[in-house]
Amino acid sequence: MKKYIVSICLGMFLFSSCSNWLDVKPKTTVEEEEVFSRELGFKEALTGAYIKMASTDLYAKNLSYGFLDILGQRYQINAVANYENPLWYTFPSTYTESYTEAIWSKMYNVIANLNNLLYYCDKNRDVFTTEHYYEIIKGEALGLRAFLHFDLLRMFGPIYKDNPTAKRIAYRTEFNQEPKEMQPSNVVVDSIIADLKRAEILLTNIDPLNFEFPKTEDGNSGTGKDGFLEYRHKRMNLYAVKAMLARVYLYAGNKTEAVNYANQVIDGKYFDLIGDATDVLRSKEIVFSVYVDKFDQQVTDITNGTSYLIVKESFLNEMFDVANDGTNDLRIREGVGFDYGTNGIKMRKYKQENLWASTEGTVVLIRLSEMYYILAECAATPGEAAEFLNKVRNIRGVDPVVCTEANRLDEIEKEYRKEFYGEGQLFFFYKRHAYTTFLHCPVNQMAESNYMFSWPDNETLFGKTN
C-alpha cells in the first residue's frame, strides 16, 4: 500500500544518523558529513523536510483544515470555546498562542534543516551519482524554503499592501541558531522570489514532471521508473514553483508577472479542472501537496469529532452562496462535498475511502483553480475576470457569473470560500485584501493586528524583534 511514498517515509525514520540530524540541536561536523557523504543521505534529508511539513502542527492540520480554517470561519460548533469568540483574532491570546508558537518554531525548524541540506548540496556535490539528482534535490529544497518563508510572512507579517516595509520575519539561509534581525517584508518577498527563480532554473528541462495518477495499488512497480521521481504532485515540482511565483507576485502587487506564471501553469497542460463527483480531491488539479502517513487515522478527527463541523445548514448555505448558485455545485453536494448527518455537516474532502494509491494521505497546498482566480484578479476588465471564474464554475456545475467592477472582488471571494474549504487559503485572501469584516466574522472591525500572528516568547532563538 502506497509503496513508493511509504517506503521513502519509513526509510527516513530507519536511517539512524539522519534521525539525529533532523532536530536542530548542537552536533558534530562528523555527524553532518556522514549524513551527506552519499546520495541517499540527501534524498532522505529532503524527504525528512516533507515529513516535518506534514505534521498536524503544520500542513496536515493547522495550516489546512485546522487553525487557518477556523480563522476563515469555516466551522460552526456547539462548544464553550466556540469559533465566534473574538479571542480567535487576538494575537496573542489563550485561544491562539499555542498555535502560533508551534507554527513559528516548527516552520523555522524545517527551514533550518533545508538550509543545512542546501549547504552540503554544493559542498559535497561530487557524491551525486544519479543524473540530475543534484538539480532536482537542490531545486526542491530552494522551492520549499521559499514556500515556508512565504507562509510565515502571510501569517506573521503585516497586511502587505498597506505596510510592505514592516519588519516581521527574517529570511534565514544558514543553518545556525544565531539571532537574525527581522527584515522589511518587501525584502523578504524579494528573497522568496529569488529562491523560486533559482529553483525554476534548476528544475527546467530536468524535472521529470510525472503527474500520472495510477489507480492500481502499486502504481509504478515493474515499469523501471525511479520511485524517487514519481508522484511529482507530492513534491516541490517545477510547476509548483511557477504556481508559487504567481501567488507571490500577486501578493506583491506585480500583476504582470502573476499573470505570466499563472498562464504558464495552465498552459503547461499537465493539470486539468475536474468535474468528476467520485474524485473528491480533484486529483488532476493538484499542483502541490503533502503526503500524510496514516492520514486515515487522523481523519476521524474530522468525521467523528466535534471540532470541524457545521451545526446549521443555513451556515453552510451562506458560505456556498446557495441562494444564487443552488445546490448543484459539486463542492457542496451531499455525498460529494459534505456528509449531512443528525450531528452536523462534515466535509468529505479528506475521507480516505476508495482513493487511488497516488491520492491517499493527500493534503492539497496548491491547486490549478487558484491560477484562474489569480487571472481573474489581474484581468483588465470585469468581463475577462468573469470568463476566468466561469471556467472553474462550469466544471463545478454552477451557472456563469456576471462581473462588474463593483462586484468582481466579491465574486472571487465567494469562489475562494467554496473552492478551498479545508485547505487554509481563505483567511490569507481576507488578509491580503484587508477585509474589515467577512462572512460570520465575530470582530466588528478587523484591523491589521487581528490578522497578524504574534511572535513566540522564545523568538530570540531565531531572530531579533527590537
CSV table of C-alpha atoms in Angstrom, one decimal:
chain,number,residue,atom,x,y,z
A,1,MET,CA,0.0,0.0,0.0
A,2,LYS,CA,1.3,3.4,-1.0
A,3,LYS,CA,4.5,1.6,-1.9
A,4,TYR,CA,6.7,4.4,-3.1
A,5,ILE,CA,5.5,7.1,-0.6
A,6,VAL,CA,5.5,4.9,2.5
A,7,SER,CA,8.9,3.3,1.7
A,8,ILE,CA,10.6,6.6,1.3
A,9,CYS,CA,9.0,7.9,4.6
A,10,LEU,CA,9.9,4.8,6.5
A,11,GLY,CA,13.4,5.0,5.2
A,12,MET,CA,13.6,8.4,6.8
A,13,PHE,CA,12.9,7.0,10.2
A,14,LEU,CA,15.1,3.9,9.8
A,15,PHE,CA,18.1,6.0,8.8
A,16,SER,CA,19.6,6.4,12.2
A,17,SER,CA,22.2,9.1,11.6
A,18,CYS,CA,19.6,11.1,9.7
A,19,SER,CA,17.1,10.9,12.6
A,20,ASN,CA,19.6,12.6,14.9
A,21,TRP,CA,20.2,15.3,12.3
A,22,LEU,CA,16.5,16.1,11.8
A,23,ASP,CA,16.3,18.1,15.1
A,24,VAL,CA,18.0,21.4,15.3
A,25,LYS,CA,20.5,20.9,18.1
A,26,PRO,CA,24.3,21.0,18.7
A,27,LYS,CA,26.0,18.3,16.8
A,28,THR,CA,29.4,17.5,15.4
A,29,THR,CA,30.7,18.1,11.9
A,30,VAL,CA,31.4,14.4,11.7
A,31,GLU,CA,27.7,13.6,12.0
A,32,GLU,CA,26.8,16.1,9.3
A,33,GLU,CA,29.5,14.8,7.0
A,34,GLU,CA,28.3,11.2,7.5
A,35,VAL,CA,24.7,12.1,6.5
A,36,PHE,CA,25.7,14.0,3.4
A,37,SER,CA,28.5,11.7,2.4
A,38,ARG,CA,26.3,9.8,0.0
A,39,GLU,CA,23.4,10.5,-2.3
A,40,LEU,CA,21.0,8.5,-0.1
A,41,GLY,CA,21.6,11.0,2.7
A,42,PHE,CA,20.4,13.9,0.6
A,43,LYS,CA,17.3,12.0,-0.6
A,44,GLU,CA,16.3,11.1,2.9
A,45,ALA,CA,17.1,14.5,4.3
A,46,LEU,CA,14.8,16.2,1.7
A,47,THR,CA,12.1,13.6,2.4
A,48,GLY,CA,12.5,14.4,6.1
A,49,ALA,CA,11.6,18.1,5.4
A,50,TYR,CA,8.4,16.9,3.7
A,51,ILE,CA,7.6,14.7,6.6
A,52,LYS,CA,8.0,17.5,9.1
A,53,MET,CA,5.8,19.8,6.9
A,54,ALA,CA,3.1,17.0,7.1
A,55,SER,CA,2.8,17.2,10.9
A,56,THR,CA,-0.5,18.2,12.5
A,57,ASP,CA,1.0,21.4,13.8
A,58,LEU,CA,1.7,22.4,10.2
A,59,TYR,CA,0.1,21.3,6.9
A,60,ALA,CA,-1.5,18.1,7.9
A,61,LYS,CA,-4.0,20.0,10.1
A,62,ASN,CA,-3.4,23.5,11.4
A,63,LEU,CA,-2.3,25.1,8.2
A,64,SER,CA,-5.0,23.4,6.1
A,65,TYR,CA,-8.3,22.4,7.7
A,66,GLY,CA,-7.4,23.3,11.2
A,67,PHE,CA,-6.4,26.6,12.7
A,68,LEU,CA,-6.3,28.6,9.5
A,69,ASP,CA,-9.8,27.5,8.5
A,70,ILE,CA,-11.1,28.2,12.0
A,71,LEU,CA,-9.9,31.8,11.3
A,72,GLY,CA,-11.7,31.7,8.0
A,73,GLN,CA,-14.9,30.9,9.9
A,74,ARG,CA,-15.4,27.6,8.1
A,75,TYR,CA,-17.0,25.8,11.1
A,76,GLN,CA,-19.9,26.3,13.5
A,77,ILE,CA,-19.8,24.2,16.6
A,78,ASN,CA,-21.6,24.0,20.0
A,79,ALA,CA,-18.8,24.3,22.5
A,80,VAL,CA,-17.6,26.6,25.2
A,81,ALA,CA,-14.6,27.7,23.2
A,82,ASN,CA,-16.6,28.4,20.1
A,83,TYR,CA,-15.2,29.9,16.9
A,84,GLU,CA,-17.4,33.0,17.3
A,85,ASN,CA,-15.2,34.4,20.1
A,86,PRO,CA,-13.1,37.5,19.1
A,87,LEU,CA,-10.2,36.0,21.0
A,88,TRP,CA,-9.5,33.8,17.9
A,89,TYR,CA,-8.4,37.1,16.3
A,90,THR,CA,-6.4,38.4,19.2
A,91,PHE,CA,-2.6,37.7,19.0
A,92,PRO,CA,-1.5,36.6,21.5
A,93,SER,CA,-4.5,35.2,23.4
A,94,THR,CA,-5.3,32.0,25.2
A,95,TYR,CA,-7.1,30.8,22.1
A,96,THR,CA,-4.2,31.5,19.6
A,97,GLU,CA,-0.9,31.4,21.4
A,98,SER,CA,-0.3,27.7,21.4
A,99,TYR,CA,-1.0,27.5,17.7
A,100,THR,CA,1.2,30.4,16.7
A,101,GLU,CA,4.2,29.3,18.8
A,102,ALA,CA,4.1,25.8,17.4
A,103,ILE,CA,3.8,27.1,13.8
A,104,TRP,CA,6.7,29.5,14.2
A,105,SER,CA,9.1,27.1,15.8
A,106,LYS,CA,8.3,24.1,13.5
A,107,MET,CA,8.4,26.1,10.3
A,108,TYR,CA,11.8,27.5,11.2
A,109,ASN,CA,13.0,24.1,12.2
A,110,VAL,CA,12.2,22.7,8.7
A,111,ILE,CA,13.8,25.8,7.2
A,112,ALA,CA,17.0,25.2,9.3
A,113,ASN,CA,17.2,21.6,8.0
A,114,LEU,CA,16.7,22.7,4.4
A,115,ASN,CA,19.5,25.3,4.9
A,116,ASN,CA,21.9,22.6,6.1
A,117,LEU,CA,20.9,20.4,3.1
A,118,LEU,CA,21.5,23.3,0.7
A,119,TYR,CA,24.9,24.0,2.2
A,120,TYR,CA,26.1,20.4,1.8
A,121,CYS,CA,24.4,20.1,-1.6
A,122,ASP,CA,27.2,22.3,-3.1
A,123,LYS,CA,29.9,21.4,-0.6
A,124,ASN,CA,29.5,17.6,-1.4
A,125,ARG,CA,28.2,17.9,-4.9
A,126,ASP,CA,30.6,15.1,-6.0
A,127,VAL,CA,28.5,12.5,-4.1
A,128,PHE,CA,25.6,12.8,-6.5
A,129,THR,CA,26.0,9.9,-8.9
A,130,THR,CA,22.4,9.7,-10.4
A,131,GLU,CA,21.9,12.1,-13.3
A,132,HIS,CA,20.0,15.3,-12.4
A,133,TYR,CA,19.6,14.4,-8.7
A,134,TYR,CA,21.7,17.4,-7.7
A,135,GLU,CA,19.4,19.8,-9.7
A,136,ILE,CA,16.2,18.2,-8.5
A,137,ILE,CA,17.1,18.0,-4.8
A,138,LYS,CA,18.6,21.5,-4.7
A,139,GLY,CA,15.7,22.9,-6.7
A,140,GLU,CA,13.1,21.3,-4.4
A,141,ALA,CA,14.9,22.5,-1.3
A,142,LEU,CA,15.1,26.1,-2.6
A,143,GLY,CA,11.4,25.9,-3.5
A,144,LEU,CA,10.4,24.6,-0.1
A,145,ARG,CA,12.5,27.2,1.7
A,146,ALA,CA,10.7,29.9,-0.3
A,147,PHE,CA,7.3,28.3,0.3
A,148,LEU,CA,7.7,28.1,4.1
A,149,HIS,CA,9.0,31.7,4.4
A,150,PHE,CA,6.1,32.9,2.3
A,151,ASP,CA,3.6,31.3,4.6
A,152,LEU,CA,5.4,32.7,7.6
A,153,LEU,CA,5.1,36.1,6.1
A,154,ARG,CA,1.4,35.6,5.3
A,155,MET,CA,0.8,34.7,8.9
A,156,PHE,CA,3.2,36.8,11.0
A,157,GLY,CA,3.7,39.6,8.5
A,158,PRO,CA,1.7,42.8,8.0
A,159,ILE,CA,-1.1,43.5,5.6
A,160,TYR,CA,1.4,43.7,2.8
A,161,LYS,CA,-0.4,46.1,0.5
A,162,ASP,CA,-0.7,48.7,3.3
A,163,ASN,CA,2.6,48.2,5.1
A,164,PRO,CA,5.2,46.4,2.9
A,165,THR,CA,8.3,47.6,4.9
A,166,ALA,CA,7.2,46.2,8.3
A,167,LYS,CA,9.8,44.0,9.9
A,168,ARG,CA,8.1,40.8,11.0
A,169,ILE,CA,10.2,37.8,9.9
A,170,ALA,CA,13.7,37.0,8.9
A,171,TYR,CA,14.6,35.2,5.8
A,172,ARG,CA,17.1,32.5,7.0
A,173,THR,CA,19.6,31.0,4.6
A,174,GLU,CA,22.1,29.5,7.1
A,175,PHE,CA,21.9,26.6,9.5
A,176,ASN,CA,22.6,28.1,12.9
A,177,GLN,CA,20.8,29.4,16.0
A,178,GLU,CA,22.3,32.8,15.9
A,179,PRO,CA,19.7,35.6,16.2
A,180,LYS,CA,19.0,37.4,12.9
A,181,GLU,CA,17.5,40.8,12.5
A,182,MET,CA,13.9,41.0,11.3
A,183,GLN,CA,13.8,42.2,7.7
A,184,PRO,CA,11.4,44.5,5.9
A,185,SER,CA,8.6,42.4,4.4
A,186,ASN,CA,9.4,43.6,0.8
A,187,VAL,CA,13.0,42.4,1.3
A,188,VAL,CA,11.6,39.1,2.4
A,189,VAL,CA,9.4,38.9,-0.7
A,190,ASP,CA,12.5,39.6,-2.9
A,191,SER,CA,14.3,36.7,-1.2
A,192,ILE,CA,11.3,34.4,-1.7
A,193,ILE,CA,11.2,35.3,-5.4
A,194,ALA,CA,15.0,34.9,-5.8
A,195,ASP,CA,14.9,31.4,-4.3
A,196,LEU,CA,11.9,30.4,-6.5
A,197,LYS,CA,13.7,31.8,-9.6
A,198,ARG,CA,16.8,29.7,-8.7
A,199,ALA,CA,14.6,26.6,-8.2
A,200,GLU,CA,12.9,27.3,-11.6
A,201,ILE,CA,16.2,27.4,-13.4
A,202,LEU,CA,17.4,24.2,-11.7
A,203,LEU,CA,14.2,22.3,-12.5
A,204,THR,CA,13.5,23.5,-16.0
A,205,ASN,CA,14.1,20.7,-18.5
A,206,ILE,CA,15.2,18.5,-15.6
A,207,ASP,CA,12.1,17.8,-13.6
A,208,PRO,CA,10.5,14.5,-15.0
A,209,LEU,CA,7.0,16.0,-14.4
A,210,ASN,CA,5.5,12.7,-13.6
A,211,PHE,CA,1.9,13.7,-12.6
A,212,GLU,CA,0.2,10.4,-13.5
A,213,PHE,CA,-2.4,9.3,-11.1
A,214,PRO,CA,-2.2,5.5,-11.2
A,215,LYS,CA,-5.3,3.7,-10.0
A,216,THR,CA,-3.5,0.5,-9.2
A,217,GLU,CA,-2.2,-0.3,-5.7
A,218,ASP,CA,1.4,-0.5,-6.7
A,219,GLY,CA,1.3,2.4,-9.2
A,220,ASN,CA,4.7,2.3,-10.9
A,221,SER,CA,6.0,-1.2,-9.9
A,222,GLY,CA,7.5,-3.1,-12.8
A,223,THR,CA,7.8,0.0,-15.0
A,224,GLY,CA,11.5,0.5,-14.3
A,225,LYS,CA,10.9,4.1,-13.2
A,226,ASP,CA,12.8,5.7,-10.4
A,227,GLY,CA,10.3,5.9,-7.5
A,228,PHE,CA,12.0,9.0,-6.0
A,229,LEU,CA,11.0,10.9,-9.2
A,230,GLU,CA,7.3,9.7,-9.3
A,231,TYR,CA,4.2,11.4,-7.7
A,232,ARG,CA,5.6,14.8,-8.5
A,233,HIS,CA,2.4,16.4,-7.2
A,234,LYS,CA,3.6,15.5,-3.7
A,235,ARG,CA,6.9,17.3,-4.2
A,236,MET,CA,8.0,20.8,-5.0
A,237,ASN,CA,8.0,20.3,-8.7
A,238,LEU,CA,8.7,22.8,-11.5
A,239,TYR,CA,5.0,23.8,-11.8
A,240,ALA,CA,4.6,24.1,-8.1
A,241,VAL,CA,7.5,26.6,-8.3
A,242,LYS,CA,5.8,28.5,-11.1
A,243,ALA,CA,2.4,28.5,-9.2
A,244,MET,CA,4.2,29.9,-6.2
A,245,LEU,CA,5.7,32.7,-8.3
A,246,ALA,CA,2.2,33.5,-9.5
A,247,ARG,CA,1.0,33.5,-5.9
A,248,VAL,CA,3.9,35.6,-4.6
A,249,TYR,CA,3.8,38.2,-7.4
A,250,LEU,CA,0.1,38.7,-6.8
A,251,TYR,CA,0.8,39.2,-3.1
A,252,ALA,CA,3.4,41.8,-4.0
A,253,GLY,CA,1.2,43.6,-6.4
A,254,ASN,CA,3.1,42.7,-9.6
A,255,LYS,CA,0.1,41.6,-11.7
A,256,THR,CA,2.1,41.3,-14.9
A,257,GLU,CA,4.3,38.6,-13.6
A,258,ALA,CA,1.4,37.0,-11.6
A,259,VAL,CA,-0.4,36.6,-14.9
A,260,ASN,CA,2.7,35.3,-16.7
A,261,TYR,CA,3.3,32.5,-14.2
A,262,ALA,CA,-0.4,31.6,-13.7
A,263,ASN,CA,-0.7,31.2,-17.5
A,264,GLN,CA,2.5,29.0,-17.6
A,265,VAL,CA,0.9,26.6,-15.1
A,266,ILE,CA,-2.4,26.5,-17.1
A,267,ASP,CA,-0.7,26.3,-20.5
A,268,GLY,CA,1.7,23.5,-19.4
A,269,LYS,CA,-1.3,21.1,-19.9
A,270,TYR,CA,-0.1,18.9,-17.0
A,271,PHE,CA,-3.2,19.7,-15.0
A,272,ASP,CA,-7.0,19.7,-15.8
A,273,LEU,CA,-10.1,21.0,-14.0
A,274,ILE,CA,-12.1,18.1,-12.8
A,275,GLY,CA,-15.9,17.7,-12.6
A,276,ASP,CA,-15.9,14.1,-11.5
A,277,ALA,CA,-18.1,13.6,-8.4
A,278,THR,CA,-16.2,10.5,-7.5
A,279,ASP,CA,-12.8,12.2,-7.4
A,280,VAL,CA,-13.3,14.3,-4.2
A,281,LEU,CA,-9.7,15.6,-4.2
A,282,ARG,CA,-10.0,16.6,-7.9
A,283,SER,CA,-6.7,14.8,-8.4
A,284,LYS,CA,-5.6,16.2,-11.8
A,285,GLU,CA,-5.8,19.7,-10.4
A,286,ILE,CA,-3.2,19.1,-7.7
A,287,VAL,CA,-0.1,21.2,-8.4
A,288,PHE,CA,1.5,20.6,-5.0
A,289,SER,CA,0.5,18.7,-1.9
A,290,VAL,CA,2.0,16.9,1.1
A,291,TYR,CA,1.6,13.2,2.0
A,292,VAL,CA,0.4,12.5,5.5
A,293,ASP,CA,1.2,9.0,6.7
A,294,LYS,CA,-1.7,7.2,8.4
A,295,PHE,CA,-4.0,10.0,7.5
A,296,ASP,CA,-6.9,7.7,7.7
A,297,GLN,CA,-6.5,7.6,11.5
A,298,GLN,CA,-6.3,11.4,11.7
A,299,VAL,CA,-9.3,11.9,9.5
A,300,THR,CA,-11.5,10.5,12.3
A,301,ASP,CA,-10.9,13.9,13.9
A,302,ILE,CA,-13.0,15.4,11.1
A,303,THR,CA,-15.6,12.7,10.5
A,304,ASN,CA,-16.3,11.7,14.1
A,305,GLY,CA,-15.2,14.7,16.2
A,306,THR,CA,-17.0,17.9,17.1
A,307,SER,CA,-14.3,20.5,16.2
A,308,TYR,CA,-14.7,20.6,12.4
A,309,LEU,CA,-18.4,20.5,11.6
A,310,ILE,CA,-21.3,22.8,10.8
A,311,VAL,CA,-24.3,22.6,13.0
A,312,LYS,CA,-26.9,24.5,10.9
A,313,GLU,CA,-27.3,24.0,7.2
A,314,SER,CA,-28.0,27.7,6.8
A,315,PHE,CA,-24.4,28.5,7.8
A,316,LEU,CA,-23.1,26.3,5.0
A,317,ASN,CA,-25.6,27.6,2.5
A,318,GLU,CA,-24.4,31.1,3.2
A,319,MET,CA,-20.8,30.1,2.7
A,320,PHE,CA,-21.6,28.5,-0.6
A,321,ASP,CA,-24.0,31.2,-1.8
A,322,VAL,CA,-26.7,28.6,-2.3
A,323,ALA,CA,-29.4,31.3,-2.7
A,324,ASN,CA,-27.7,32.3,-6.0
A,325,ASP,CA,-25.9,29.2,-7.1
A,326,GLY,CA,-28.2,26.5,-5.8
A,327,THR,CA,-27.1,23.1,-4.6
A,328,ASN,CA,-25.8,21.7,-7.9
A,329,ASP,CA,-22.3,22.8,-7.1
A,330,LEU,CA,-20.1,19.7,-6.7
A,331,ARG,CA,-18.3,21.3,-3.8
A,332,ILE,CA,-21.4,21.4,-1.6
A,333,ARG,CA,-23.4,18.5,-2.9
A,334,GLU,CA,-24.4,15.9,-0.3
A,335,GLY,CA,-22.3,12.7,-0.6
A,336,VAL,CA,-19.7,14.6,-2.7
A,337,GLY,CA,-18.5,17.7,-0.8
A,338,PHE,CA,-20.2,17.1,2.5
A,339,ASP,CA,-22.0,14.5,4.6
A,340,TYR,CA,-25.2,15.7,6.2
A,341,GLY,CA,-26.0,14.0,9.5
A,342,THR,CA,-28.0,14.5,12.6
A,343,ASN,CA,-24.9,15.6,14.5
A,344,GLY,CA,-23.9,18.2,11.9
A,345,ILE,CA,-22.5,18.6,8.4
A,346,LYS,CA,-18.9,17.4,7.8
A,347,MET,CA,-16.7,17.7,4.8
A,348,ARG,CA,-15.8,14.7,2.8
A,349,LYS,CA,-12.6,16.0,1.1
A,350,TYR,CA,-10.2,14.1,3.3
A,351,LYS,CA,-12.1,10.8,3.6
A,352,GLN,CA,-9.7,8.0,2.8
A,353,GLU,CA,-12.2,5.7,1.2
A,354,ASN,CA,-11.9,4.5,-2.4
A,355,LEU,CA,-8.8,6.6,-3.1
A,356,TRP,CA,-6.1,5.8,-5.6
A,357,ALA,CA,-2.7,4.9,-4.3
A,358,SER,CA,-1.4,8.2,-5.6
A,359,THR,CA,-4.1,10.3,-3.7
A,360,GLU,CA,-4.1,8.5,-0.3
A,361,GLY,CA,-2.9,10.7,2.5
A,362,THR,CA,-3.0,13.9,0.4
A,363,VAL,CA,-3.5,17.4,1.7
A,364,VAL,CA,-3.6,19.9,-1.2
A,365,LEU,CA,-1.4,23.0,-0.9
A,366,ILE,CA,-1.7,24.4,-4.4
A,367,ARG,CA,-4.4,23.5,-7.0
A,368,LEU,CA,-5.0,24.6,-10.6
A,369,SER,CA,-8.1,26.6,-9.9
A,370,GLU,CA,-6.1,29.2,-7.9
A,371,MET,CA,-4.3,30.1,-11.2
A,372,TYR,CA,-7.7,31.0,-12.7
A,373,TYR,CA,-8.6,33.1,-9.7
A,374,ILE,CA,-5.2,34.9,-10.0
A,375,LEU,CA,-6.0,35.7,-13.6
A,376,ALA,CA,-9.5,36.9,-12.6
A,377,GLU,CA,-8.0,39.4,-10.1
A,378,CYS,CA,-5.5,40.6,-12.6
A,379,ALA,CA,-7.8,40.8,-15.6
A,380,ALA,CA,-8.1,44.1,-17.4
A,381,THR,CA,-11.9,44.1,-17.4
A,382,PRO,CA,-14.7,42.6,-15.2
A,383,GLY,CA,-15.8,40.7,-18.3
A,384,GLU,CA,-12.5,39.0,-18.6
A,385,ALA,CA,-12.5,38.3,-14.9
A,386,ALA,CA,-15.8,36.6,-15.2
A,387,GLU,CA,-14.5,34.4,-18.0
A,388,PHE,CA,-11.8,33.0,-15.8
A,389,LEU,CA,-14.1,32.5,-12.9
A,390,ASN,CA,-16.6,30.7,-15.1
A,391,LYS,CA,-14.1,28.2,-16.4
A,392,VAL,CA,-14.0,26.9,-12.8
A,393,ARG,CA,-17.7,27.4,-12.1
A,394,ASN,CA,-18.7,25.5,-15.2
A,395,ILE,CA,-16.7,22.4,-14.2
A,396,ARG,CA,-18.1,22.6,-10.7
A,397,GLY,CA,-21.6,22.5,-12.1
A,398,VAL,CA,-22.9,26.1,-11.4
A,399,ASP,CA,-24.1,28.8,-13.8
A,400,PRO,CA,-21.9,31.5,-15.1
A,401,VAL,CA,-21.5,34.7,-13.1
A,402,VAL,CA,-21.5,38.2,-14.5
A,403,CYS,CA,-18.8,40.5,-13.0
A,404,THR,CA,-18.9,44.3,-12.8
A,405,GLU,CA,-16.1,46.5,-11.4
A,406,ALA,CA,-18.1,46.8,-8.2
A,407,ASN,CA,-18.7,43.1,-7.6
A,408,ARG,CA,-15.5,41.5,-9.1
A,409,LEU,CA,-13.7,41.0,-5.8
A,410,ASP,CA,-16.9,39.8,-4.1
A,411,GLU,CA,-17.3,37.1,-6.7
A,412,ILE,CA,-13.7,36.0,-6.4
A,413,GLU,CA,-14.1,35.9,-2.6
A,414,LYS,CA,-17.1,33.6,-3.0
A,415,GLU,CA,-15.1,31.2,-5.1
A,416,TYR,CA,-12.3,31.1,-2.5
A,417,ARG,CA,-15.0,30.2,0.1
A,418,LYS,CA,-16.2,27.3,-2.0
A,419,GLU,CA,-13.1,26.1,-3.6
A,420,PHE,CA,-10.6,25.9,-0.8
A,421,TYR,CA,-12.7,24.6,2.0
A,422,GLY,CA,-10.4,22.6,4.3
A,423,GLU,CA,-7.2,24.0,2.6
A,424,GLY,CA,-6.5,27.0,4.7
A,425,GLN,CA,-6.4,29.7,1.9
A,426,LEU,CA,-9.5,31.8,2.7
A,427,PHE,CA,-8.0,33.6,5.7
A,428,PHE,CA,-5.0,34.6,3.6
A,429,PHE,CA,-7.4,36.1,1.0
A,430,TYR,CA,-9.1,38.2,3.6
A,431,LYS,CA,-5.8,39.4,5.0
A,432,ARG,CA,-4.3,40.2,1.6
A,433,HIS,CA,-7.2,42.4,0.8
A,434,ALA,CA,-7.5,43.9,4.3
A,435,TYR,CA,-11.1,42.9,4.8
A,436,THR,CA,-12.5,44.8,7.8
A,437,THR,CA,-15.2,42.1,8.1
A,438,PHE,CA,-16.2,38.9,6.3
A,439,LEU,CA,-18.9,36.2,6.4
A,440,HIS,CA,-19.5,35.1,10.0
A,441,CYS,CA,-16.6,37.2,11.3
A,442,PRO,CA,-17.1,37.8,15.1
A,443,VAL,CA,-14.9,41.0,15.1
A,444,ASN,CA,-16.8,44.3,14.4
A,445,GLN,CA,-13.9,45.9,12.7
A,446,MET,CA,-10.9,43.8,11.7
A,447,ALA,CA,-7.6,45.6,11.9
A,448,GLU,CA,-4.1,44.6,10.9
A,449,SER,CA,-3.5,43.3,14.5
A,450,ASN,CA,-6.4,40.9,14.1
A,451,TYR,CA,-4.6,39.3,11.1
A,452,MET,CA,-1.0,39.3,12.3
A,453,PHE,CA,0.2,36.4,14.4
A,454,SER,CA,2.3,37.2,17.4
A,455,TRP,CA,5.9,36.2,17.9
A,456,PRO,CA,6.5,33.4,20.4
A,457,ASP,CA,8.2,34.3,23.8
A,458,ASN,CA,11.4,32.5,22.8
A,459,GLU,CA,11.7,34.2,19.4
A,460,THR,CA,15.3,35.2,20.3
A,461,LEU,CA,16.2,31.7,19.2
A,462,PHE,CA,15.6,32.6,15.6
A,463,GLY,CA,15.5,36.4,15.3
A,464,LYS,CA,15.7,39.8,16.8
A,465,THR,CA,12.5,41.7,17.3
A,466,ASN,CA,14.0,45.0,18.5
